[in-house]
Short mmCIF file of C-alpha atoms in Angstrom, two decimals:
data_model
loop_
_atom_site.label_atom_id
_atom_site.label_comp_id
_atom_site.label_asym_id
_atom_site.label_seq_id
_atom_site.Cartn_x
_atom_site.Cartn_y
_atom_site.Cartn_z
CA MET B 226 5.97 36.92 -59.74
CA GLY B 227 8.32 34.30 -61.20
CA ILE B 228 8.13 32.20 -58.04
CA TYR B 229 4.33 32.53 -57.89
CA ALA B 230 4.00 31.63 -61.57
CA ASN B 231 6.18 28.58 -61.03
CA PHE B 232 4.02 27.51 -58.10
CA ARG B 233 0.80 28.06 -60.08
CA ASP B 234 2.09 26.18 -63.12
CA GLY B 235 3.19 23.36 -60.89
CA LEU B 236 -0.35 22.92 -59.52
CA GLN B 237 -1.89 23.14 -62.99
CA ALA B 238 0.35 20.28 -64.14
CA PHE B 239 -1.88 17.89 -62.18
CA SER B 240 -5.06 16.63 -63.80
CA PRO B 241 -8.44 17.18 -62.03
CA GLN B 242 -8.50 13.54 -60.92
CA GLU B 243 -4.95 13.82 -59.58
CA ARG B 244 -5.79 17.01 -57.70
CA ARG B 245 -8.81 15.34 -56.10
CA ASN B 246 -6.74 12.40 -54.90
CA ILE B 247 -3.94 14.68 -53.71
CA ILE B 248 -6.37 16.76 -51.62
CA ILE B 249 -7.87 13.65 -49.99
CA TYR B 250 -4.44 12.15 -49.40
CA ILE B 251 -3.10 15.33 -47.79
CA ALA B 252 -6.17 15.68 -45.56
CA GLY B 253 -5.68 12.15 -44.28
CA ILE B 254 -1.96 12.48 -43.75
CA MET B 255 -2.38 15.67 -41.74
CA VAL B 256 -4.71 13.96 -39.27
CA TYR B 257 -2.38 10.96 -39.18
CA LYS B 258 0.67 13.11 -38.42
CA PHE B 259 -1.09 14.87 -35.53
CA GLY B 260 -1.88 11.55 -33.85
CA LEU B 261 1.59 10.23 -34.59
CA GLU B 262 3.31 13.17 -32.88
CA ALA B 263 1.18 12.66 -29.77
CA PHE B 264 2.06 8.95 -29.68
CA ASN B 265 5.81 9.17 -30.31
CA GLY B 266 6.29 12.20 -28.06
CA SER B 267 4.44 10.72 -25.11
CA VAL B 268 6.09 7.29 -25.38
CA VAL B 269 9.63 8.74 -25.49
CA ALA B 270 8.81 11.07 -22.57
CA LEU B 271 7.30 8.14 -20.65
CA ALA B 272 10.38 6.00 -21.27
CA THR B 273 12.77 8.76 -20.23
CA ASN B 274 10.91 9.47 -16.99
CA ARG B 275 10.40 5.77 -16.21
CA TYR B 276 14.06 4.82 -16.65
CA ASP B 277 15.18 7.80 -14.57
CA PHE B 278 12.67 6.97 -11.84
CA GLU B 279 13.85 3.35 -11.63
CA SER B 280 17.51 4.33 -11.29
CA ILE B 281 16.64 6.70 -8.44
CA ARG B 282 14.32 4.20 -6.74
CA ASP B 283 16.76 1.30 -6.99
CA ARG B 284 19.81 3.52 -6.40
CA THR B 285 21.53 2.15 -9.49
CA PRO B 286 23.58 4.02 -12.13
CA SER B 287 21.41 5.70 -14.75
CA ARG B 288 21.02 3.91 -18.09
CA THR B 289 18.23 6.14 -19.33
CA PHE B 290 19.52 7.29 -22.70
CA GLU B 291 21.13 3.97 -23.52
CA ARG B 292 17.68 2.40 -23.25
CA VAL B 293 15.92 5.27 -25.04
CA GLY B 294 18.40 4.94 -27.91
CA LEU B 295 17.79 1.20 -28.07
CA LEU B 296 14.04 1.77 -27.87
CA THR B 297 13.87 4.17 -30.83
CA GLY B 298 16.42 2.21 -32.87
CA LEU B 299 14.51 -1.06 -32.55
CA ASN B 300 11.22 0.69 -33.32
CA GLN B 301 12.67 1.87 -36.62
CA ALA B 302 14.05 -1.60 -37.37
CA PHE B 303 10.64 -3.15 -36.80
CA GLN B 304 9.17 -0.68 -39.26
CA CYS B 305 10.99 -2.66 -41.95
CA VAL B 306 9.40 -5.85 -40.63
CA GLY B 307 5.97 -4.26 -40.94
CA SER B 308 6.75 -3.18 -44.47
CA ILE B 309 7.70 -6.71 -45.48
CA LEU B 310 4.61 -8.24 -43.84
CA ILE B 311 2.21 -5.96 -45.66
CA ALA B 312 3.92 -5.98 -49.06
CA PRO B 313 2.01 -9.02 -50.42
CA LEU B 314 -1.31 -7.30 -49.63
CA VAL B 315 -0.70 -4.32 -51.89
CA LYS B 316 -0.40 -6.71 -54.81
CA ARG B 317 -3.89 -8.10 -54.29
CA PHE B 318 -6.00 -5.22 -52.97
CA ALA B 319 -6.51 -1.54 -53.78
CA THR B 320 -3.77 0.58 -52.22
CA LYS B 321 -6.15 2.92 -50.44
CA ASN B 322 -7.98 0.00 -48.80
CA VAL B 323 -4.73 -1.51 -47.54
CA LEU B 324 -3.66 1.91 -46.25
CA SER B 325 -6.92 2.40 -44.36
CA CYS B 326 -6.69 -1.06 -42.79
CA ALA B 327 -3.02 -0.62 -41.90
CA ILE B 328 -3.62 2.60 -40.01
CA LEU B 329 -6.53 1.00 -38.17
CA VAL B 330 -4.14 -1.75 -37.02
CA PHE B 331 -1.70 0.94 -35.88
CA GLY B 332 -4.50 2.63 -33.97
CA LEU B 333 -5.42 -0.69 -32.35
CA CYS B 334 -1.83 -1.13 -31.12
CA THR B 335 -1.92 2.28 -29.44
CA THR B 336 -5.35 1.55 -27.98
CA LEU B 337 -4.08 -1.62 -26.29
CA LEU B 338 -1.67 0.46 -24.19
CA LEU B 339 -4.56 2.66 -23.04
CA ILE B 340 -6.76 -0.36 -22.25
CA ILE B 341 -4.00 -1.98 -20.17
CA ASP B 342 -3.45 1.29 -18.31
CA ALA B 343 -7.17 1.63 -17.54
CA ALA B 344 -7.50 -2.03 -16.51
CA THR B 345 -4.69 -1.66 -13.99
CA GLY B 346 -6.17 1.48 -12.48
CA GLY B 347 -3.62 3.78 -14.05
CA THR B 348 -0.65 1.87 -12.66
CA PHE B 349 0.64 0.51 -15.96
CA MET B 350 4.28 1.54 -15.75
CA PRO B 351 6.48 -0.69 -17.94
CA ALA B 352 9.68 -1.41 -16.04
CA ALA B 353 13.21 -1.58 -17.36
CA TYR B 354 13.26 -3.17 -20.82
CA ALA B 355 9.53 -4.03 -20.77
CA MET B 356 8.70 -0.95 -22.80
CA ILE B 357 10.93 -2.05 -25.65
CA PRO B 358 8.75 -4.95 -26.94
CA VAL B 359 5.64 -2.78 -26.57
CA TYR B 360 7.14 -0.05 -28.74
CA CYS B 361 8.54 -2.61 -31.20
CA VAL B 362 5.07 -4.03 -31.83
CA SER B 363 3.81 -0.55 -32.63
CA GLY B 364 6.80 -0.17 -34.94
CA ILE B 365 5.52 -3.07 -37.06
CA ALA B 366 2.17 -1.33 -37.54
CA TYR B 367 3.98 1.98 -38.09
CA GLY B 368 6.01 0.36 -40.87
CA MET B 369 2.85 -0.89 -42.54
CA VAL B 370 1.47 2.63 -42.80
CA GLU B 371 4.79 4.14 -43.87
CA LEU B 372 5.13 1.58 -46.66
CA ILE B 373 1.81 2.49 -48.24
CA ARG B 374 2.52 6.17 -47.73
CA ARG B 375 5.52 5.83 -50.04
CA VAL B 376 3.60 3.90 -52.70
CA ILE B 377 0.57 6.14 -53.17
CA PRO B 378 2.32 9.28 -54.56
CA ARG B 379 3.65 7.42 -57.60
CA ASP B 380 0.27 5.72 -58.00
CA ILE B 381 -1.41 9.13 -58.09
CA VAL B 382 0.84 10.98 -60.54
CA GLY B 383 2.83 8.24 -62.29
CA GLY B 384 6.56 8.47 -63.02
CA ASN B 385 6.79 12.14 -64.00
CA VAL B 386 9.79 13.46 -62.04
CA GLN B 387 8.59 17.06 -61.89
CA LYS B 388 5.14 15.99 -60.70
CA LEU B 389 6.68 13.73 -58.07
CA LYS B 390 8.98 16.51 -56.88
CA ARG B 391 6.08 18.97 -56.59
CA LEU B 392 3.83 16.40 -54.93
CA ASP B 393 6.54 15.40 -52.44
CA SER B 394 7.09 19.07 -51.58
CA ILE B 395 3.39 19.85 -51.19
CA VAL B 396 2.77 16.76 -49.04
CA HIS B 397 5.85 17.52 -46.92
CA ILE B 398 4.63 21.08 -46.33
CA PHE B 399 1.20 20.07 -45.05
CA TYR B 400 2.69 17.08 -43.21
CA GLU B 401 4.99 19.37 -41.26
CA ILE B 402 2.28 21.97 -40.63
CA THR B 403 0.40 19.35 -38.66
CA GLY B 404 3.63 17.93 -37.25
CA THR B 405 4.56 21.33 -35.85
CA ALA B 406 1.11 21.86 -34.36
CA GLY B 407 1.02 18.29 -33.00
CA ALA B 408 4.44 18.53 -31.37
CA PHE B 409 3.68 21.86 -29.70
CA THR B 410 0.24 20.70 -28.56
CA THR B 411 1.64 17.45 -27.15
CA GLY B 412 4.45 19.15 -25.23
CA LEU B 413 2.49 22.14 -23.93
CA VAL B 414 -1.06 20.84 -23.44
CA ILE B 415 -1.63 17.10 -23.71
CA ILE B 416 1.26 15.66 -21.67
CA PRO B 417 1.05 18.27 -18.86
CA ARG B 418 -2.72 17.74 -18.51
CA LEU B 419 -3.07 13.98 -19.07
CA GLY B 420 0.37 12.67 -18.17
CA ASN B 421 2.63 10.49 -20.26
CA ASN B 422 0.48 7.36 -19.81
CA MET B 423 -2.67 8.90 -21.30
CA ALA B 424 -1.21 11.62 -23.53
CA PHE B 425 -1.74 9.64 -26.72
CA ILE B 426 -5.46 9.09 -26.08
CA ILE B 427 -6.13 11.18 -29.19
CA THR B 428 -3.97 8.90 -31.37
CA PRO B 429 -6.53 6.11 -32.02
CA VAL B 430 -9.17 8.73 -32.82
CA CYS B 431 -6.88 10.52 -35.29
CA PHE B 432 -5.92 7.24 -36.94
CA ALA B 433 -9.56 6.19 -37.33
CA VAL B 434 -10.46 9.55 -38.90
CA SER B 435 -7.45 9.33 -41.21
CA ALA B 436 -8.44 5.82 -42.32
CA ALA B 437 -11.95 7.06 -43.14
CA ILE B 438 -10.58 9.97 -45.18
CA TRP B 439 -8.12 7.82 -47.16
CA PHE B 440 -10.92 5.39 -48.03
CA PHE B 441 -12.31 8.03 -50.43
CA ILE B 442 -9.18 8.04 -52.60
CA SER B 443 -10.01 6.55 -55.98
CA GLU B 444 -8.77 3.04 -56.70
CA LEU B 445 -6.36 4.41 -59.34
CA ASP B 446 -5.49 1.62 -61.81
CA PHE B 447 -6.67 -1.24 -59.62
CA GLN B 448 -9.20 -3.44 -61.43
CA ARG B 449 -11.74 -5.51 -59.57
CA LYS B 450 -12.52 -8.99 -60.83
CA SER B 451 -15.39 -11.38 -60.45
CA THR B 452 -15.50 -13.67 -57.42
CA ALA B 453 -14.86 -16.79 -59.50
CA THR B 454 -11.87 -15.27 -61.24
CA THR B 455 -10.43 -14.01 -57.97
CA ALA B 456 -10.81 -17.40 -56.27
CA ARG B 457 -9.16 -19.18 -59.21
CA GLU B 458 -6.21 -16.79 -59.23
CA LEU B 459 -5.75 -16.89 -55.46
CA ARG B 460 -5.37 -20.66 -55.63
CA LYS B 461 -2.48 -20.14 -58.03
CA LYS B 462 -0.77 -17.54 -55.85
CA PRO B 463 1.49 -18.46 -52.91
CA MET B 464 0.15 -18.34 -49.38
CA TYR B 465 0.47 -15.03 -47.54
CA TRP B 466 3.28 -16.10 -45.24
CA LYS B 467 5.16 -17.70 -48.10
CA ALA B 468 4.90 -14.41 -49.99
CA ALA B 469 6.02 -12.50 -46.90
CA PHE B 470 9.10 -14.70 -46.42
CA ASN B 471 9.84 -14.39 -50.10
CA GLY B 472 9.67 -10.63 -49.62
CA LEU B 473 12.16 -10.94 -46.77
CA TYR B 474 14.54 -12.81 -49.08
CA LEU B 475 14.13 -10.20 -51.80
CA PHE B 476 14.75 -7.46 -49.26
CA GLY B 477 18.06 -9.03 -48.29
CA GLU B 478 18.97 -9.54 -51.93
CA SER B 479 18.12 -5.94 -52.73
CA ILE B 480 20.45 -4.69 -49.99
CA TRP B 481 23.32 -6.57 -51.61
CA VAL B 482 22.44 -5.28 -55.09
CA GLY B 483 22.08 -1.73 -53.77
CA CYS B 484 25.46 -1.93 -52.05
CA ARG B 485 27.07 -3.08 -55.28
CA ILE B 486 25.45 -0.26 -57.29
CA LEU B 487 26.36 2.45 -54.81
CA PHE B 488 29.98 1.52 -54.14
CA SER B 489 30.93 0.67 -57.71
CA SER B 490 30.20 4.06 -59.27
CA ARG B 491 31.30 7.63 -58.64
CA LYS B 492 27.85 8.68 -59.78
CA PHE B 493 26.12 7.02 -56.82
CA VAL B 494 28.62 6.45 -54.00
CA TRP B 495 28.07 9.95 -52.60
CA LEU B 496 24.44 9.09 -51.83
CA VAL B 497 25.51 7.09 -48.76
CA PRO B 498 26.69 10.16 -46.80
CA GLY B 499 24.43 12.58 -48.69
CA TYR B 500 21.22 10.70 -47.93
CA ALA B 501 21.67 8.01 -45.26
CA VAL B 502 24.14 9.81 -42.97
CA ALA B 503 22.22 13.11 -43.27
CA LEU B 504 19.00 11.28 -42.37
CA TYR B 505 20.71 9.75 -39.34
CA ALA B 506 21.83 13.21 -38.16
CA HIS B 507 18.29 14.54 -38.44
CA ARG B 508 16.79 11.64 -36.50
CA TYR B 509 19.46 11.86 -33.80
CA LEU B 510 18.73 15.56 -33.45
CA GLU B 511 15.03 14.92 -32.75
CA ASN B 512 15.15 11.54 -30.98
CA GLY B 513 18.50 11.88 -29.23
CA ILE B 514 19.58 15.45 -28.51
CA ALA B 515 16.08 16.84 -27.88
CA PRO B 516 15.17 14.35 -25.08
CA GLN B 517 18.66 14.69 -23.57
CA VAL B 518 18.47 18.48 -23.36
CA ALA B 519 14.86 18.44 -22.17
CA ARG B 520 15.52 16.01 -19.33
CA ARG B 521 19.04 16.85 -18.18
CA TYR B 522 19.12 20.59 -18.89
CA LEU B 523 15.52 21.68 -18.28
CA GLY B 524 14.22 18.88 -16.07
CA GLU B 525 11.05 18.22 -18.08
CA SER B 526 10.96 15.42 -20.67
CA ALA B 527 7.72 16.63 -22.26
CA TRP B 528 9.44 19.80 -23.48
CA ALA B 529 11.38 17.73 -26.00
CA GLN B 530 8.24 17.95 -28.12
CA ILE B 531 8.57 21.73 -28.21
CA MET B 532 12.04 21.29 -29.67
CA VAL B 533 10.70 18.73 -32.16
CA GLY B 534 8.02 21.26 -33.07
CA GLY B 535 10.70 23.79 -33.98
CA SER B 536 12.41 21.11 -36.05
CA ASN B 537 9.14 20.34 -37.85
CA LEU B 538 8.69 24.04 -38.58
CA GLY B 539 12.11 24.12 -40.19
CA GLU B 540 11.20 21.10 -42.31
CA LEU B 541 8.05 22.86 -43.45
CA LEU B 542 9.99 25.91 -44.61
CA GLY B 543 12.62 23.76 -46.31
CA ALA B 544 10.05 21.82 -48.32
CA LEU B 545 8.32 25.09 -49.24
CA CYS B 546 11.56 26.52 -50.60
CA VAL B 547 12.13 23.45 -52.77
CA LEU B 548 8.62 23.84 -54.18
CA LEU B 549 9.08 27.54 -54.92
CA PHE B 550 12.60 27.27 -56.38
CA THR B 551 12.24 23.94 -58.19
CA SER B 552 13.15 25.46 -61.58
CA VAL B 553 15.95 27.66 -60.20
CA ILE B 554 17.79 25.01 -58.17
CA GLN B 555 17.58 21.85 -60.25
CA THR B 556 20.01 19.64 -58.34
CA PRO B 557 20.15 18.81 -54.62
CA MET B 558 23.75 20.04 -54.22
CA PRO B 559 23.06 23.59 -52.90
CA TRP B 560 20.51 22.25 -50.43
CA LEU B 561 22.81 19.48 -49.19
CA ARG B 562 25.66 21.94 -48.64
CA LEU B 563 23.32 24.16 -46.65
CA ASP B 564 22.18 21.14 -44.67
CA ALA B 565 25.79 20.26 -43.79
CA LEU B 566 26.67 23.77 -42.62
CA MET B 567 23.53 24.10 -40.48
CA LEU B 568 24.60 21.08 -38.42
CA LEU B 569 27.30 23.21 -36.79
CA ILE B 570 24.63 25.14 -34.89
CA VAL B 571 24.51 22.39 -32.23
CA TRP B 572 27.91 23.49 -30.90
CA TYR B 573 26.24 25.97 -28.53
CA ILE B 574 24.45 23.20 -26.60
CA PRO B 575 27.45 21.77 -24.61
CA TYR B 576 28.34 25.26 -23.35
CA TRP B 577 24.79 26.45 -22.68
CA ARG B 578 23.66 26.68 -19.05
CA PRO B 579 19.91 27.43 -19.02
CA PRO B 580 17.89 27.77 -15.80
CA VAL B 581 15.99 24.59 -14.93
CA GLY B 582 12.20 24.48 -15.17
CA GLN B 583 11.64 27.40 -17.54
CA VAL B 584 9.65 26.50 -20.65
CA GLY B 585 10.99 29.56 -22.48
CA GLN B 586 14.37 27.84 -22.69
CA ALA B 587 12.78 25.00 -24.66
CA TRP B 588 11.54 27.54 -27.19
CA ILE B 589 15.12 28.79 -27.61
CA VAL B 590 16.23 25.27 -28.52
CA ALA B 591 13.27 24.95 -30.89
CA ALA B 592 14.35 28.14 -32.66
CA THR B 593 17.86 26.78 -33.14
CA PHE B 594 16.57 23.43 -34.41
CA ALA B 595 14.49 25.11 -37.13
CA PRO B 596 17.39 26.15 -39.44
CA ILE B 597 19.06 22.75 -38.98
CA SER B 598 15.94 20.92 -40.13
CA PHE B 599 15.32 23.52 -42.84
CA GLY B 600 18.51 22.44 -44.58
CA TRP B 601 17.79 18.75 -44.08
CA ALA B 602 14.23 18.86 -45.44
CA ALA B 603 15.25 20.87 -48.51
CA GLY B 604 18.04 18.42 -49.23
CA ASP B 605 15.88 15.37 -48.56
CA VAL B 606 13.00 16.40 -50.84
CA SER B 607 15.24 17.40 -53.73
CA LEU B 608 17.52 14.39 -53.27
CA ALA B 609 14.57 11.98 -53.37
CA ALA B 610 13.59 13.33 -56.80
CA TYR B 611 17.22 13.06 -57.97
CA ILE B 612 17.47 9.41 -56.88
CA GLN B 613 14.24 8.52 -58.68
CA ALA B 614 15.26 10.36 -61.84
CA SER B 615 18.76 8.93 -62.09
CA LEU B 616 18.17 5.36 -60.96
CA THR B 617 15.08 4.69 -63.06
CA ARG B 618 17.41 5.10 -66.04
CA LEU B 619 19.63 2.30 -64.74
CA GLU B 620 18.75 -1.25 -65.68
CA SER B 621 19.46 -3.73 -62.91
CA LYS B 622 21.21 -6.93 -63.95
CA ASN B 623 19.32 -8.82 -61.26
CA LYS B 624 15.92 -10.00 -62.47
CA ASN B 625 14.39 -10.07 -58.97
CA VAL B 626 14.97 -6.48 -57.84
CA SER B 627 15.06 -3.07 -59.46
CA ALA B 628 17.99 -0.68 -59.24
CA LEU B 629 15.89 2.04 -57.60
CA GLY B 630 14.44 -0.31 -55.01
CA ALA B 631 17.81 -1.87 -54.25
CA VAL B 632 19.55 1.45 -53.66
CA MET B 633 16.75 2.80 -51.47
CA ALA B 634 16.67 -0.43 -49.45
CA PHE B 635 20.40 -0.22 -48.78
CA LEU B 636 20.33 3.49 -47.89
CA TYR B 637 17.42 3.08 -45.48
CA SER B 638 18.90 -0.05 -43.90
CA PHE B 639 22.25 1.71 -43.52
CA TYR B 640 20.52 4.55 -41.67
CA ILE B 641 18.56 2.18 -39.39
CA VAL B 642 21.62 0.10 -38.44
CA THR B 643 23.67 3.25 -37.86
CA TYR B 644 21.04 4.76 -35.59
CA ALA B 645 20.40 1.54 -33.65
CA ILE B 646 24.11 1.12 -32.87
CA ALA B 647 25.17 4.75 -32.48
CA GLY B 648 22.05 5.80 -30.58
CA THR B 649 22.55 3.06 -27.99
CA LEU B 650 26.32 3.53 -27.60
CA LEU B 651 26.17 7.33 -27.43
CA GLY B 652 23.33 7.09 -24.93
CA ARG B 653 25.43 4.75 -22.79
CA TYR B 654 28.34 7.21 -22.96
CA LEU B 655 26.14 10.12 -21.85
CA ASP B 656 24.74 8.04 -19.00
CA GLY B 657 28.31 7.33 -17.90
CA VAL B 658 29.18 11.04 -17.92
CA TYR B 659 26.02 11.81 -15.96
CA ASN B 660 26.77 9.13 -13.33
CA LYS B 661 30.40 10.21 -12.92
CA THR B 662 29.42 13.83 -12.32
CA GLY B 663 26.92 13.01 -9.57
CA GLY B 664 23.95 11.34 -11.23
CA SER B 665 20.62 12.28 -9.67
CA ASP B 666 22.48 14.39 -7.09
CA GLY B 667 23.44 17.04 -9.63
CA GLY B 668 25.08 15.22 -12.51
CA SER B 669 25.59 16.91 -15.88
CA ILE B 670 25.92 15.68 -19.47
CA SER B 671 27.32 18.91 -20.92
CA GLY B 672 30.83 17.46 -21.10
CA GLY B 673 29.56 14.46 -23.03
CA LEU B 674 27.55 16.59 -25.46
CA VAL B 675 30.81 18.13 -26.67
CA TYR B 676 31.45 14.79 -28.36
CA THR B 677 27.97 13.32 -28.99
CA ALA B 678 26.53 16.57 -30.37
CA GLY B 679 29.32 18.97 -31.32
CA LEU B 680 32.07 16.68 -32.57
CA GLN B 681 29.73 14.10 -34.08
CA PHE B 682 27.78 16.69 -36.07
CA THR B 683 31.00 18.37 -37.19
CA LEU B 684 32.24 15.09 -38.64
CA ILE B 685 28.89 14.57 -40.35
CA CYS B 686 29.05 18.14 -41.69
CA VAL B 687 32.45 17.51 -43.26
CA LEU B 688 31.38 14.16 -44.66
CA VAL B 689 28.13 15.40 -46.22
CA PHE B 690 29.67 18.63 -47.54
CA ALA B 691 32.59 16.78 -49.13
CA SER B 692 30.25 14.24 -50.73
CA THR B 693 28.52 16.97 -52.73
CA PHE B 694 31.71 17.46 -54.78
CA VAL B 695 32.08 13.81 -55.75
CA PRO B 696 29.80 13.60 -58.85
CA LYS B 697 30.99 15.02 -62.15
CA GLY B 698 29.98 18.63 -62.71
CA SER B 699 29.19 19.33 -59.06
CA LEU B 700 31.95 21.86 -58.39
CA ALA B 701 29.69 24.80 -59.30
CA PHE B 702 27.71 26.55 -56.56
CA ASN B 703 24.39 25.74 -58.28
CA PRO B 704 25.07 23.15 -61.00
CA SER B 705 22.37 22.68 -63.62
CA MET B 706 23.33 19.01 -64.00
CA ILE B 707 25.49 16.46 -62.23
CA SER B 708 27.10 13.31 -63.60
CA GLU B 709 26.33 14.64 -67.10
CA GLU B 710 22.62 14.13 -66.48
CA LYS B 711 20.12 16.97 -66.65
CA LEU B 712 17.19 16.39 -64.33
CA GLY B 713 14.95 19.30 -65.17
CA GLY B 714 12.74 17.46 -67.66
CA LEU B 715 10.31 14.62 -67.52
CA ASP B 716 11.13 11.13 -66.58
CA PRO B 717 11.94 9.16 -69.70
CA MET B 718 9.23 6.66 -68.85
CA GLU B 719 6.65 9.41 -69.15
CA ASP B 720 4.99 10.40 -72.39
CA LYS B 721 6.41 13.61 -73.80
CA ALA B 722 2.92 15.06 -74.09
CA PRO B 723 1.17 14.10 -70.87
CA THR B 724 -1.92 16.17 -71.57
CA THR B 725 -2.88 14.01 -74.56
CA PRO B 726 -1.18 10.67 -74.03
CA ASP B 727 -1.11 8.04 -76.71
CA PRO B 728 -3.19 5.04 -75.55
CA ILE B 729 -0.55 2.52 -76.58
CA SER B 730 2.21 4.45 -74.83
CA LYS B 731 0.04 4.87 -71.76
CA ASN B 732 -0.60 1.14 -71.55
CA ARG B 733 3.09 0.43 -72.05
CA GLN B 734 3.95 2.86 -69.25
CA ARG B 735 1.48 1.23 -66.90
CA LYS B 736 2.99 -2.16 -67.57
CA GLU B 737 6.32 -0.82 -66.37
CA TYR B 738 4.85 -0.59 -62.88
CA ARG B 739 2.76 -3.79 -62.83
CA ASN B 740 3.85 -6.46 -60.44
CA SER B 741 1.56 -9.39 -61.15
CA ASP B 742 1.43 -11.65 -64.14
CA ASP B 743 -2.18 -10.82 -64.99
CA GLU B 744 -1.58 -7.10 -64.46
CA SER B 745 -4.57 -6.83 -62.14
CA ALA B 746 -2.56 -5.52 -59.22
CA VAL B 747 -2.27 -1.94 -58.19
CA ASN B 748 0.67 0.06 -59.54
CA VAL B 749 3.49 -0.85 -57.18
CA PRO B 750 7.23 -1.28 -57.56
CA LYS B 751 8.53 -4.68 -58.61
CA SER B 752 9.87 -5.79 -55.25
CA VAL B 753 9.29 -5.32 -51.58
CA CYS B 754 12.56 -3.43 -51.23
CA GLU B 755 11.25 -0.65 -53.45
CA LEU B 756 8.20 -0.36 -51.24
CA VAL B 757 10.37 0.06 -48.14
#
């Protein structure tokens, strides 16, 4: 009853207007996630099969997973580019309108691939590195959507830490419900029936529906102005591309500021392994190990989506546990330690010898991925709330960027660079092991997985687990506070009585999140780095 009461009270903490916007936002994000799983799963499967086919046809050594690692790494890097390009727009237009337009652009990028395939009579088969620029372009649009997706939650509920933690958990739960269903459907139904080229035919439809749903979110604190006033103010503002390049400069500056904040304090230095390295391990599990096992062990690239589905199910359960136990486990330390220990499960993979061509073996891998992602999702959701709560109390000495935005920019950039380099190099190593053991004539990567999966994840386990003992007060199994900072209450920027806020305090709070001089812009962080 205590857990149920905590869940019920958490929902009642939202106002009726907040609940309405949350419901619309979740409905849209579920449809979006389903289309996204179909797109990412089919593109990675297409790339894996295409690169393997070319090495067999041309009788050249396989470079499949080197290229797949480069493909996914560059796609994530271009997401940052998309975030920077769209940042000036969220200062001038309602967030929900920018979000709807951004996802329509993303849908258009996926539609172009289908149009090209149809125009060539179904022979569109990008060769060698030709797929990389295609996927990078979609990464720009992907980054646009992901940027807005990280802005809207704080627009909906403000800076209340407990509300943000509950909202993040609820959104993550429904997000992964659809992610699980989308991954399983893509791997078991869509790709086998339509093929890798046409498997993401549902993606543009899902994105269009999601854009229509998100359009009904209220405009929050955005205030429309008369045409004359808008024209006069736009003449005073910098051109779009000038604002975008300025955002690029601020993004670089924020990385430097974030690096200085993180590595100059015991209170924050542990976030690098605790957040960025743990995120890298999770992404490598889904985008690296899953395609490797599906293709080299089971002989069917599409079954990687079954494994990703099991991972998504674990994320769902992890986010649910954070929501249910938010008042019992107030710091991310127990969840992060569980996340670190769960990484050791991958040690069975190098010594596993499943029969080829049996889909049931993919379900076994999915079942083992679930507890690994359970620990990661629980740690990620709780750690995000901790970062917001602790860093919003820190005043940045740099007038251009905020402390919160700078730290998040550095952590995310650290993860992207790590994945782009490690994913490519580890993929090249596995390709070398495969070629040395026979290649397409019976080669195996099990010997290489001892190092790329087992040893790598063991090192990450030790690093993440050890980092949880760095902050002051973190030696306890379930500390109530770390670094002498209790995080169970409201954010200090919030009014102490949110049900009947003082008008003056409410206006002052809103000004904290304004980004334009006339305060007409939507509530967004002060710099592009905070958006990313």
